[in-house]
XYZ file of C-alpha atoms in Angstrom:
685
model
C -0.055 -0.069 0.179
C 1.616 3.349 -1.145
C 0.465 7.010 0.082
C -0.123 9.926 -1.655
C 1.039 13.228 0.077
C -0.362 16.649 -1.000
C 2.756 19.442 -0.059
C 1.601 23.041 0.785
C 4.325 25.505 1.099
C 3.802 27.671 3.808
C 5.853 31.073 3.166
C 5.039 34.155 0.994
C 7.413 33.431 -1.642
C 5.414 30.214 -2.567
C 2.134 31.900 -3.588
C 2.632 31.477 -6.874
C 2.787 27.815 -7.006
C -0.024 25.333 -6.756
C -0.724 22.499 -4.532
C 1.451 19.395 -5.935
C -0.217 15.772 -5.648
C 2.713 13.279 -5.460
C 2.080 9.868 -6.232
C 4.256 6.680 -5.359
C 6.000 7.982 -2.281
C 6.615 5.849 0.761
C 7.897 8.690 3.031
C 8.268 12.512 3.209
C 12.144 11.761 3.408
C 12.518 10.127 0.310
C 10.708 13.131 -1.483
C 13.019 15.604 -0.011
C 15.963 13.579 -0.563
C 14.859 13.395 -4.321
C 14.219 16.861 -4.568
C 17.236 17.429 -2.753
C 19.068 15.985 -5.353
C 17.874 18.156 -7.832
C 18.626 21.023 -5.772
C 15.174 21.943 -5.820
C 14.639 22.419 -1.950
C 15.853 25.595 -1.512
C 14.367 26.810 -4.919
C 10.946 25.540 -4.270
C 10.400 25.134 -0.505
C 12.295 27.778 0.404
C 14.017 25.933 3.028
C 10.807 25.869 5.039
C 9.537 22.831 6.639
C 6.482 20.955 4.987
C 3.252 20.365 5.923
C 1.348 17.342 5.277
C -2.436 18.043 4.537
C -3.719 15.088 3.694
C -2.774 11.381 3.114
C -4.356 9.086 0.220
C -4.289 5.391 0.074
C -3.580 3.950 -3.562
C -3.816 0.196 -3.870
C -3.319 0.296 -7.806
C -0.286 2.424 -8.636
C 0.515 3.262 -11.804
C 3.487 1.246 -13.183
C 4.330 3.101 -16.528
C 6.931 5.248 -15.279
C 9.468 4.902 -12.778
C 9.229 5.879 -9.356
C 12.006 8.545 -9.536
C 11.046 10.258 -12.501
C 7.422 10.499 -12.187
C 8.393 12.185 -8.701
C 10.402 14.249 -10.484
C 8.000 15.037 -13.405
C 5.423 15.991 -10.845
C 7.773 18.433 -8.749
C 8.596 20.462 -11.981
C 6.650 23.206 -13.281
C 5.744 20.875 -16.434
C 3.687 18.848 -13.873
C 1.400 21.387 -13.231
C 0.742 22.297 -17.017
C 0.693 20.063 -19.844
C 3.230 21.350 -22.358
C 2.363 24.336 -24.430
C 2.330 23.044 -27.507
C -0.363 20.568 -26.701
C -2.845 22.862 -24.996
C -5.954 24.237 -26.473
C -8.718 26.325 -25.343
C -11.215 23.418 -24.720
C -8.129 21.172 -22.992
C -6.845 24.368 -21.057
C -10.486 25.415 -19.691
C -10.480 21.706 -18.018
C -8.970 21.263 -14.537
C -5.173 20.260 -15.227
C -5.675 17.684 -12.452
C -8.649 16.038 -14.154
C -6.916 15.315 -17.255
C -3.677 13.799 -15.567
C -5.182 10.275 -16.374
C -5.493 11.640 -20.061
C -1.493 12.834 -20.427
C -0.482 9.417 -18.436
C -2.224 7.298 -21.054
C -0.175 9.261 -23.980
C 2.852 8.995 -22.222
C 2.486 5.025 -22.195
C 1.122 4.940 -25.884
C 4.164 6.702 -26.780
C 6.231 4.373 -24.960
C 5.001 1.230 -26.502
C 5.179 2.629 -29.829
C 8.934 3.527 -29.338
C 9.259 -0.207 -28.156
C 8.472 -1.037 -32.197
C 4.931 -2.477 -31.044
C 3.132 -0.060 -33.699
C 4.867 -0.062 -36.594
C 2.587 1.076 -39.541
C 3.483 2.529 -43.187
C 2.055 5.854 -44.107
C 0.623 6.235 -47.412
C 1.026 10.001 -48.460
C -2.386 11.661 -49.941
C -2.103 14.524 -52.107
C -4.181 17.597 -50.637
C -7.085 18.323 -52.478
C -8.209 22.183 -53.664
C -11.766 23.090 -52.798
C -13.198 21.467 -56.015
C -11.912 18.002 -55.357
C -13.408 18.129 -51.988
C -16.820 19.021 -53.344
C -16.468 16.474 -55.738
C -15.483 13.979 -53.221
C -18.601 14.917 -51.221
C -21.070 14.629 -54.180
C -19.452 11.336 -54.346
C -20.041 10.342 -50.585
C -23.302 11.512 -50.452
C -24.629 8.863 -53.842
C -24.660 11.833 -56.152
C -21.731 11.060 -58.795
C -24.070 11.465 -61.603
C -24.063 15.156 -60.911
C -20.280 15.084 -61.801
C -20.798 12.657 -64.829
C -23.713 14.224 -66.140
C -25.446 10.746 -66.148
C -29.534 10.075 -65.901
C -29.043 7.347 -63.311
C -32.163 6.595 -61.240
C -30.402 6.473 -57.893
C -29.504 10.010 -57.946
C -32.612 11.515 -59.087
C -34.887 9.178 -56.620
C -32.027 10.776 -53.780
C -32.781 14.223 -54.806
C -36.703 13.661 -55.069
C -36.600 12.948 -51.334
C -34.350 16.117 -49.528
C -35.817 18.194 -47.093
C -35.444 22.407 -47.627
C -32.423 22.338 -45.899
C -30.780 18.888 -47.376
C -31.402 20.478 -51.129
C -29.931 23.628 -50.068
C -26.966 22.098 -48.959
C -26.598 19.598 -52.097
C -27.228 23.106 -53.924
C -24.246 24.822 -52.225
C -21.940 22.338 -52.486
C -22.523 21.962 -56.413
C -22.531 25.516 -57.118
C -18.958 25.413 -55.452
C -17.898 22.261 -57.648
C -19.055 24.074 -60.743
C -17.400 27.111 -60.321
C -13.985 25.413 -59.456
C -14.566 23.166 -62.536
C -15.283 26.407 -64.570
C -12.201 28.299 -63.483
C -9.918 25.173 -64.440
C -11.915 24.817 -67.578
C -11.687 21.109 -67.245
C -14.948 20.043 -68.521
C -18.760 21.224 -69.169
C -21.059 21.171 -65.652
C -24.811 20.594 -65.413
C -26.147 24.189 -64.422
C -27.662 23.858 -60.860
C -31.130 25.069 -62.303
C -31.200 21.940 -64.400
C -31.141 19.580 -61.265
C -32.842 21.343 -58.733
C -35.212 22.929 -61.396
C -35.525 26.531 -60.018
C -34.770 30.062 -61.650
C -32.324 31.298 -59.369
C -28.956 29.337 -58.701
C -28.396 31.119 -55.529
C -30.382 29.492 -52.683
C -32.385 31.129 -49.979
C -31.872 30.233 -46.272
C -34.879 31.726 -44.499
C -36.276 29.809 -41.572
C -39.268 27.850 -41.825
C -41.578 26.192 -39.804
C -40.863 22.515 -38.857
C -42.994 20.301 -40.772
C -43.312 16.661 -38.875
C -43.292 13.510 -40.975
C -46.374 11.753 -40.800
C -47.055 8.267 -41.053
C -46.627 7.883 -44.686
C -43.051 9.281 -44.560
C -44.566 12.748 -46.700
C -43.989 15.954 -44.817
C -46.907 17.995 -44.975
C -46.357 21.915 -43.682
C -48.538 22.670 -40.671
C -49.188 18.998 -40.079
C -49.252 18.500 -36.110
C -47.218 14.752 -35.516
C -48.935 12.177 -34.744
C -48.371 10.274 -31.613
C -49.966 7.235 -29.708
C -50.657 7.010 -26.028
C -47.352 5.246 -24.862
C -46.692 3.533 -21.307
C -43.258 3.986 -19.367
C -41.632 1.062 -21.445
C -42.221 2.938 -24.696
C -39.855 4.945 -24.782
C -36.042 4.924 -24.549
C -34.523 6.143 -21.776
C -30.880 7.135 -22.194
C -28.670 7.799 -19.074
C -26.046 5.356 -17.093
C -27.493 6.773 -13.376
C -30.827 6.678 -12.767
C -30.589 8.656 -9.856
C -29.026 11.775 -11.282
C -30.438 15.009 -10.778
C -29.548 16.393 -14.314
C -32.092 17.837 -16.548
C -34.325 15.762 -18.616
C -34.548 16.473 -22.501
C -37.132 14.706 -24.998
C -35.691 13.906 -28.310
C -37.803 13.386 -31.574
C -36.740 11.672 -34.396
C -39.656 12.638 -36.543
C -38.690 16.035 -37.912
C -34.562 16.337 -39.469
C -32.463 17.843 -37.104
C -31.691 20.675 -39.800
C -35.442 21.743 -40.373
C -35.862 21.928 -36.337
C -32.923 24.545 -36.391
C -35.042 27.443 -36.878
C -33.840 30.289 -35.184
C -30.065 30.462 -34.238
C -29.123 31.946 -30.869
C -27.805 35.299 -31.034
C -24.963 34.440 -29.147
C -24.530 31.529 -31.291
C -23.900 29.672 -27.929
C -20.027 30.084 -29.028
C -17.639 29.868 -26.635
C -13.747 30.346 -27.104
C -13.268 28.506 -23.797
C -15.871 25.618 -23.767
C -15.886 24.303 -20.782
C -16.133 20.606 -19.959
C -17.466 19.707 -16.199
C -16.328 16.341 -15.501
C -19.441 15.552 -13.097
C -21.283 13.047 -15.177
C -24.682 14.769 -13.310
C -23.811 17.842 -15.642
C -25.107 15.808 -18.590
C -28.580 15.947 -19.622
C -30.835 12.711 -19.499
C -32.501 12.137 -22.891
C -35.681 10.351 -23.925
C -36.586 9.459 -27.040
C -40.139 9.102 -27.372
C -41.500 6.050 -29.662
C -43.910 6.880 -32.579
C -46.145 5.008 -33.929
C -43.211 2.760 -35.856
C -41.442 2.451 -33.088
C -37.741 2.643 -32.808
C -35.584 0.771 -34.936
C -31.826 0.180 -34.609
C -29.159 -0.021 -37.103
C -29.272 -3.647 -37.742
C -32.575 -3.741 -37.971
C -32.579 -2.562 -41.675
C -31.080 -4.391 -44.840
C -27.392 -3.625 -46.085
C -28.828 -1.752 -48.980
C -31.355 0.682 -47.233
C -28.451 1.225 -44.719
C -26.117 2.485 -47.700
C -28.730 4.711 -48.250
C -29.186 5.848 -44.635
C -25.321 6.946 -44.920
C -25.671 9.027 -47.593
C -28.640 11.113 -46.469
C -26.834 10.791 -43.114
C -24.034 12.997 -44.611
C -26.310 15.502 -46.326
C -28.534 16.015 -43.249
C -24.861 16.255 -41.552
C -23.863 18.936 -43.798
C -27.290 20.550 -43.464
C -27.243 20.830 -40.121
C -23.839 22.057 -39.721
C -25.136 24.851 -42.371
C -27.802 25.485 -40.151
C -25.475 26.284 -37.357
C -23.273 28.342 -39.457
C -20.436 25.796 -38.973
C -18.282 24.914 -41.928
C -18.197 21.414 -42.634
C -14.891 20.121 -43.921
C -13.569 16.295 -45.069
C -10.245 15.774 -43.196
C -7.549 14.110 -45.480
C -5.339 12.212 -43.192
C -2.821 9.979 -44.322
C -3.561 6.915 -45.132
C -2.099 3.836 -43.243
C -1.139 0.412 -44.992
C -2.425 -2.206 -43.003
C -1.493 -5.919 -42.734
C -3.231 -8.577 -44.941
C -2.780 -11.165 -42.929
C -2.530 -11.941 -38.381
C -4.609 -9.934 -35.944
C -3.292 -7.082 -34.935
C -3.066 -3.798 -37.392
C -5.426 -5.778 -39.970
C -8.387 -4.126 -41.295
C -11.389 -4.707 -39.744
C -12.845 -6.095 -43.220
C -10.308 -8.485 -43.802
C -10.494 -9.810 -40.121
C -14.270 -10.561 -40.350
C -13.464 -12.063 -44.174
C -11.520 -14.212 -42.220
C -13.520 -15.079 -39.193
C -16.788 -15.853 -41.127
C -15.259 -18.237 -42.924
C -15.150 -20.047 -39.601
C -18.313 -18.640 -38.081
C -20.909 -17.388 -41.057
C -22.654 -14.108 -40.233
C -20.177 -12.719 -37.569
C -20.354 -9.027 -37.089
C -17.357 -8.474 -34.827
C -13.859 -10.098 -34.675
C -12.968 -12.784 -33.050
C -10.089 -11.738 -31.092
C -11.971 -8.723 -30.069
C -15.098 -10.549 -29.068
C -12.433 -12.845 -26.802
C -10.581 -9.850 -25.278
C -13.915 -8.752 -24.437
C -15.277 -11.554 -22.877
C -11.590 -12.094 -20.809
C -12.172 -8.563 -19.465
C -15.688 -9.230 -18.660
C -15.248 -12.036 -17.226
C -12.485 -11.266 -14.807
C -12.084 -7.714 -15.024
C -15.064 -5.556 -14.760
C -13.948 -5.451 -10.635
C -10.377 -4.629 -10.803
C -9.799 -1.442 -9.659
C -8.178 1.187 -11.893
C -8.951 -1.217 -15.150
C -7.685 0.411 -18.363
C -6.168 2.964 -16.262
C -3.404 0.952 -14.760
C -1.193 0.037 -17.526
C 0.088 -3.926 -17.823
C 3.470 -4.617 -18.019
C 4.799 -3.618 -21.579
C 7.422 -6.689 -22.287
C 4.741 -9.166 -21.151
C 1.688 -7.318 -23.422
C 4.191 -7.829 -26.261
C 5.146 -11.241 -25.597
C 1.293 -12.286 -24.858
C 0.425 -10.498 -28.414
C 3.278 -12.462 -30.386
C 1.741 -15.819 -28.620
C -1.690 -14.622 -29.849
C -0.928 -14.099 -33.245
C 0.765 -17.594 -33.421
C -1.534 -19.673 -31.571
C -5.302 -17.665 -31.227
C -6.750 -19.576 -34.724
C -5.506 -22.878 -33.361
C -7.379 -22.537 -30.315
C -4.210 -23.674 -28.078
C -3.627 -20.018 -26.302
C -4.396 -19.994 -22.886
C -6.484 -17.161 -21.580
C -6.238 -18.133 -17.807
C -2.560 -16.984 -17.839
C -3.397 -13.466 -19.416
C -3.664 -10.810 -16.392
C -6.405 -8.156 -16.438
C -4.324 -5.235 -16.874
C -2.382 -7.033 -19.750
C -5.749 -7.936 -21.646
C -6.638 -4.210 -21.226
C -3.471 -3.322 -22.467
C -4.236 -5.822 -25.511
C -7.578 -4.202 -26.417
C -6.504 -1.096 -26.225
C -3.757 -1.328 -29.069
C -5.782 -3.623 -30.704
C -7.722 -0.198 -31.561
C -4.841 1.914 -31.372
C -3.364 -0.369 -34.351
C -5.946 -0.348 -36.928
C -4.845 1.000 -40.006
C -8.343 3.154 -40.333
C -9.352 4.726 -36.981
C -12.536 2.594 -35.424
C -14.430 5.869 -35.283
C -13.400 7.286 -38.936
C -12.122 10.496 -38.541
C -12.855 12.078 -42.092
C -15.475 14.252 -40.090
C -13.471 13.986 -36.648
C -12.189 17.596 -36.778
C -15.138 19.253 -37.814
C -16.958 17.661 -34.816
C -14.483 18.917 -32.268
C -14.983 22.346 -33.795
C -18.594 21.915 -33.098
C -18.250 20.794 -30.054
C -16.190 23.249 -29.036
C -18.369 26.088 -30.440
C -21.924 24.846 -29.288
C -22.017 24.363 -26.000
C -25.886 22.450 -26.269
C -25.431 18.932 -25.402
C -28.513 18.009 -27.391
C -27.435 19.580 -30.633
C -23.755 17.520 -30.095
C -25.727 14.580 -29.573
C -27.609 15.048 -32.875
C -24.540 15.966 -34.755
C -22.627 12.839 -33.160
C -25.764 10.833 -34.076
C -25.315 11.651 -37.579
C -21.559 10.710 -37.518
C -22.343 7.053 -36.167
C -24.909 6.984 -39.103
C -21.585 7.300 -41.343
C -19.549 4.444 -39.844
C -19.007 1.480 -42.178
C -20.681 -1.612 -41.027
C -17.707 -3.425 -39.435
C -16.419 0.010 -37.511
C -20.321 0.280 -36.607
C -20.944 -2.971 -34.996
C -17.052 -3.194 -33.498
C -17.309 0.163 -31.779
C -21.072 -0.838 -30.614
C -19.719 -4.182 -28.569
C -16.783 -1.945 -27.256
C -18.961 0.932 -26.230
C -21.016 -1.692 -24.574
C -18.150 -3.164 -22.202
C -17.499 0.471 -21.594
C -20.970 1.160 -20.229
C -19.947 -2.314 -17.751
C -16.858 -0.907 -16.372
C -18.574 2.342 -15.601
C -21.491 0.353 -13.943
C -18.964 -1.570 -11.608
C -17.475 1.956 -10.616
C -17.750 1.276 -7.092
C -15.439 -1.714 -7.071
C -12.774 -0.431 -10.069
C -13.169 3.029 -8.739
C -13.268 4.272 -12.906
C -16.104 6.674 -13.456
C -17.581 7.944 -16.722
C -14.865 10.528 -16.867
C -12.048 8.515 -16.195
C -12.987 5.781 -18.505
C -13.266 8.561 -21.226
C -9.947 10.248 -20.507
C -8.243 6.826 -20.949
C -10.233 5.778 -24.096
C -9.645 8.873 -25.870
C -6.265 8.854 -26.697
C -6.494 5.346 -27.944
C -9.296 5.547 -30.086
C -8.640 9.429 -31.597
C -5.218 9.514 -31.772
C -3.691 10.829 -34.994
C -1.314 8.249 -36.952
C -0.301 11.228 -39.300
C 3.076 13.251 -39.576
C 1.907 15.853 -36.712
C 0.511 13.452 -34.309
C 1.878 14.986 -31.328
C 0.352 18.056 -31.600
C -2.773 17.081 -33.193
C -3.351 14.588 -30.672
C -3.288 16.745 -27.845
C -4.657 20.054 -28.861
C -8.285 18.667 -28.679
C -7.106 16.502 -25.530
C -10.824 17.545 -23.227
C -13.070 17.494 -26.404
C -12.119 14.138 -27.371
C -12.878 12.958 -23.712
C -16.079 14.485 -23.953
C -16.670 12.790 -27.248
C -16.266 9.555 -25.839
C -18.292 10.327 -22.299
C -21.389 11.081 -25.080
C -20.794 7.873 -26.988
C -20.607 5.796 -23.857
C -23.527 7.725 -22.364
C -26.019 7.894 -24.626
C -24.922 4.530 -26.884
C -28.332 3.318 -26.653
C -29.761 6.868 -28.662
C -26.619 6.802 -30.934
C -27.358 3.198 -32.326
C -31.131 4.131 -33.321
C -31.683 4.840 -36.845
C -33.698 8.336 -36.639
C -37.211 7.739 -38.361
C -37.158 10.738 -40.503
C -34.133 9.117 -42.570
C -36.308 5.525 -42.906
C -38.902 7.769 -44.238
C -36.755 9.403 -46.651
C -35.534 5.944 -47.539
C -39.074 4.745 -48.192
C -39.940 7.798 -50.550
C -35.950 6.983 -52.372
C -37.393 3.294 -53.060
C -40.937 4.473 -54.002
C -39.585 6.653 -56.630
C -36.957 4.197 -57.751
C -39.742 1.256 -58.482
C -41.944 4.238 -59.942
C -39.132 4.863 -62.439
C -38.286 1.114 -63.246
C -42.553 0.948 -63.835
C -42.315 3.769 -66.425
C -39.121 2.269 -67.985
C -40.660 -1.313 -68.242
C -44.042 0.480 -69.685
C -41.835 1.446 -73.167
C -40.909 -2.104 -73.539
C -43.994 -3.869 -75.638
C -42.225 -7.139 -75.019
C -42.430 -6.505 -71.594
C -46.082 -5.422 -71.522
C -46.984 -8.332 -73.604
C -45.500 -10.679 -70.846
C -47.019 -8.643 -67.953
C -50.613 -8.997 -69.779
C -50.550 -12.561 -69.877
C -49.407 -13.215 -66.323
C -51.758 -10.696 -65.063
C -54.375 -12.693 -67.138
C -53.239 -16.142 -65.546
C -52.899 -14.612 -62.093
C -56.758 -13.563 -62.081
C -58.629 -16.430 -63.750
C -58.315 -19.031 -60.960
C -56.904 -17.272 -57.907
C -58.952 -13.861 -57.434
C -61.230 -14.738 -55.517
C -58.866 -16.604 -52.896
C -56.004 -13.916 -52.763
C -58.024 -11.224 -52.338
C -57.246 -9.534 -48.934
C -59.299 -6.846 -47.514
C -58.395 -3.363 -46.747
C -56.688 -3.425 -42.920
C -56.126 -7.383 -43.032
C -52.545 -8.616 -43.688
C -51.263 -12.118 -43.966
C -48.075 -12.915 -41.818
C -46.055 -15.907 -42.406
C -44.075 -17.907 -39.920
C -41.853 -20.678 -41.601
C -40.567 -22.044 -38.284
C -44.224 -22.458 -36.774
C -46.337 -25.285 -37.105
C -49.218 -22.577 -38.463
C -47.094 -21.121 -41.299
C -49.539 -18.169 -41.917
C -52.199 -16.157 -40.606
C -54.525 -13.364 -41.912
C -55.124 -11.209 -39.285
C -57.280 -7.964 -38.953
C -55.198 -4.631 -37.897
C -57.247 -1.899 -35.845
C -55.662 0.850 -34.419
C -54.036 -0.540 -30.983
C -52.542 -3.577 -32.776
C -48.874 -3.354 -32.237
C -45.983 -6.299 -33.661
C -45.664 -7.945 -30.001
C -49.660 -8.854 -30.447
C -49.026 -10.527 -33.646
C -46.378 -12.704 -32.434
C -48.127 -13.512 -29.241
C -51.397 -14.726 -31.278
C -48.955 -17.038 -33.348
C -46.760 -18.225 -29.903
C -50.631 -18.978 -28.648
C -51.912 -20.551 -31.958
C -48.189 -23.003 -31.569
C -48.094 -23.253 -28.187
C -48.805 -27.106 -28.315
C -45.399 -27.530 -30.419
C -43.060 -27.302 -27.248
C -40.133 -27.985 -28.877
C -40.232 -24.958 -31.016
C -41.154 -22.766 -27.652
C -37.692 -21.427 -27.021
C -37.305 -20.363 -30.810
C -40.574 -18.263 -30.854
C -39.604 -16.083 -27.993
C -36.825 -14.708 -29.632
C -38.334 -14.242 -33.113
C -39.408 -11.018 -34.727
C -41.998 -9.621 -36.896
C -40.396 -8.140 -40.535
C -41.366 -5.758 -43.029
C -40.121 -6.928 -46.424
C -40.385 -5.541 -50.154
C -42.754 -2.737 -50.958
C -40.729 0.939 -50.217
C -38.513 -0.890 -47.869
C -35.932 -3.989 -48.159
C -36.279 -5.364 -44.768
C -37.315 -4.075 -41.278
C -37.111 -5.382 -38.360
C -40.528 -3.993 -36.567
C -40.148 -2.992 -33.198
C -42.517 -5.051 -30.870
C -44.073 -1.765 -30.087
C -44.966 -0.722 -33.747
C -48.467 -0.151 -34.406
C -49.471 -2.480 -37.278
C -51.766 -0.122 -38.863
C -49.631 2.500 -39.540
C -46.788 0.731 -40.552
C -49.056 -1.197 -43.231
C -50.513 1.837 -44.673
C -47.293 2.990 -44.929
C -45.955 0.052 -46.984
C -49.336 -1.831 -48.080
C -47.151 -3.948 -50.540
C -44.992 -5.376 -48.262
C -44.775 -8.824 -46.757
C -44.989 -9.980 -43.143
C -42.627 -12.580 -41.813
C -41.871 -14.247 -38.431
C -38.171 -15.511 -38.441
C -35.182 -15.000 -35.816
C -33.643 -11.833 -35.451
C -30.097 -11.984 -36.965
C -27.243 -11.421 -34.519
């Protein structure tokens, strides 16, 4: 057991010095001897006896730095303030002692890098001009046809679904692109008026009243939102501490975030010295009220529809920044060349491709799952978990052994100490060639956090950034954040609260691997820690797809289907085939297949009764249909366990595949997509 000692100079000459907290010192005389060795006793303490104001006991001291080195560092002026080159407005606004874990973690990372554990090859990227950045943006949002000039259905369908603010954002980027291209005289570009059908190519940005999204997914000005009466379990209550005295706010997904910003505050809430309170209770508590469609998680939609969600999310994020008056720029950092085999330093996509050969359908790399499982089984109550580092040499040897034995299932996980497992977990995240949370728009988000103090606006921007993540990154990040939430839940045992965990995780997740890493990784120290805190605390919200985006996807799919039908009608051969098929279908089965309005036929291939026609009313929920099938098939006891975990799916029509919330009101879903099929099957994990 070691003692922490607070020392206060008593004489008047000490007024300019702050109190210093010294760790890992066994006796006060050891401290004086070390200080005397550096000729600091007469200079700092003015030859005056020291008063011990408090003694704190630590059972898990940090091991990353030698004892003498840490004491000398804390006695120096640099211990009171981080290096000047690494400080930013946001970081300086946080009490220096509250960021101590952050700086210690950064130093630990650097030491591991110096030992050659994280060697990676940088691939230089040529800086892009403004026109190239706008061209990349148009390609990222699925509007590359505006650059090529081709008339493709997907681009036209996307443009037809945009809100007022989203269309203005696209128009502004396209204007910039065309102006740059005209200056370069590269090729003829389409006039923006041909795309949006307006007479004036300069968009207007007057604030407009919010237009709620009704059940059919079409925005109607002035229409009030439709809400169902809900019980206490019909909302998403997001907060780690249920007894927290923080303010409770309600979030709505019915209206696009950018449309809801009708008036900017006069002061724009801009603060150069944005201050982050490390007290968890300072963060508001958000409640997401379920609409008639319920809530949809990112894994509940088909891959094709999620691709459209990403395109729309980037457009919405850009419009959101425009509404706040903040510039959204894509960050073109140096790319990192990853390994093509092994476990550490390998792209997530390659790891999953290899793992899926062993476990089909897996979404999180097996090595990452195993590290999380090891820590969840034995490390959640370990004091200082994640903060207290393991032995650097031991972690290095374990990594080499895992690389050889993991796929052979011969590695002995019982030999791994909890702190070493935490070190391996952080190393895995750091060494990913592309960061777990991609950094294209990270600097822009840091700018927003530093300029806008309202947590609700920060959370909305972060929500859209999560929607932009690739599937592999999103699924892995979700598993990681769920693990971090469990660590915080065991704070009473491991002494790691939300802010402590955020400080340790931030440099591992957001560390830059570019040539200016030392400066960039520290300039936003407190901001990145705050971002991690938002990710952990509000993760249940962040994995939910906003309903206004789903409504836009429905409209995109409907526009695509209508375009396809129109094209098919021009083909005489297709028309004759359709006419013949229609006649054959109507003759024998017309009376049998006719389904009255408000009646759906639900299919359940794994049940003994594989289909059932169900009359819907205004109170019918998805869970009611599941319960009815369970009751009808209760005699099939062998399948009862399967039935319990099955969900109702909406398939086809204006959606690819949609796993319905058990609280979704089926009559509203049916009216939004009357052409869909309804299937009960197990939810994919």
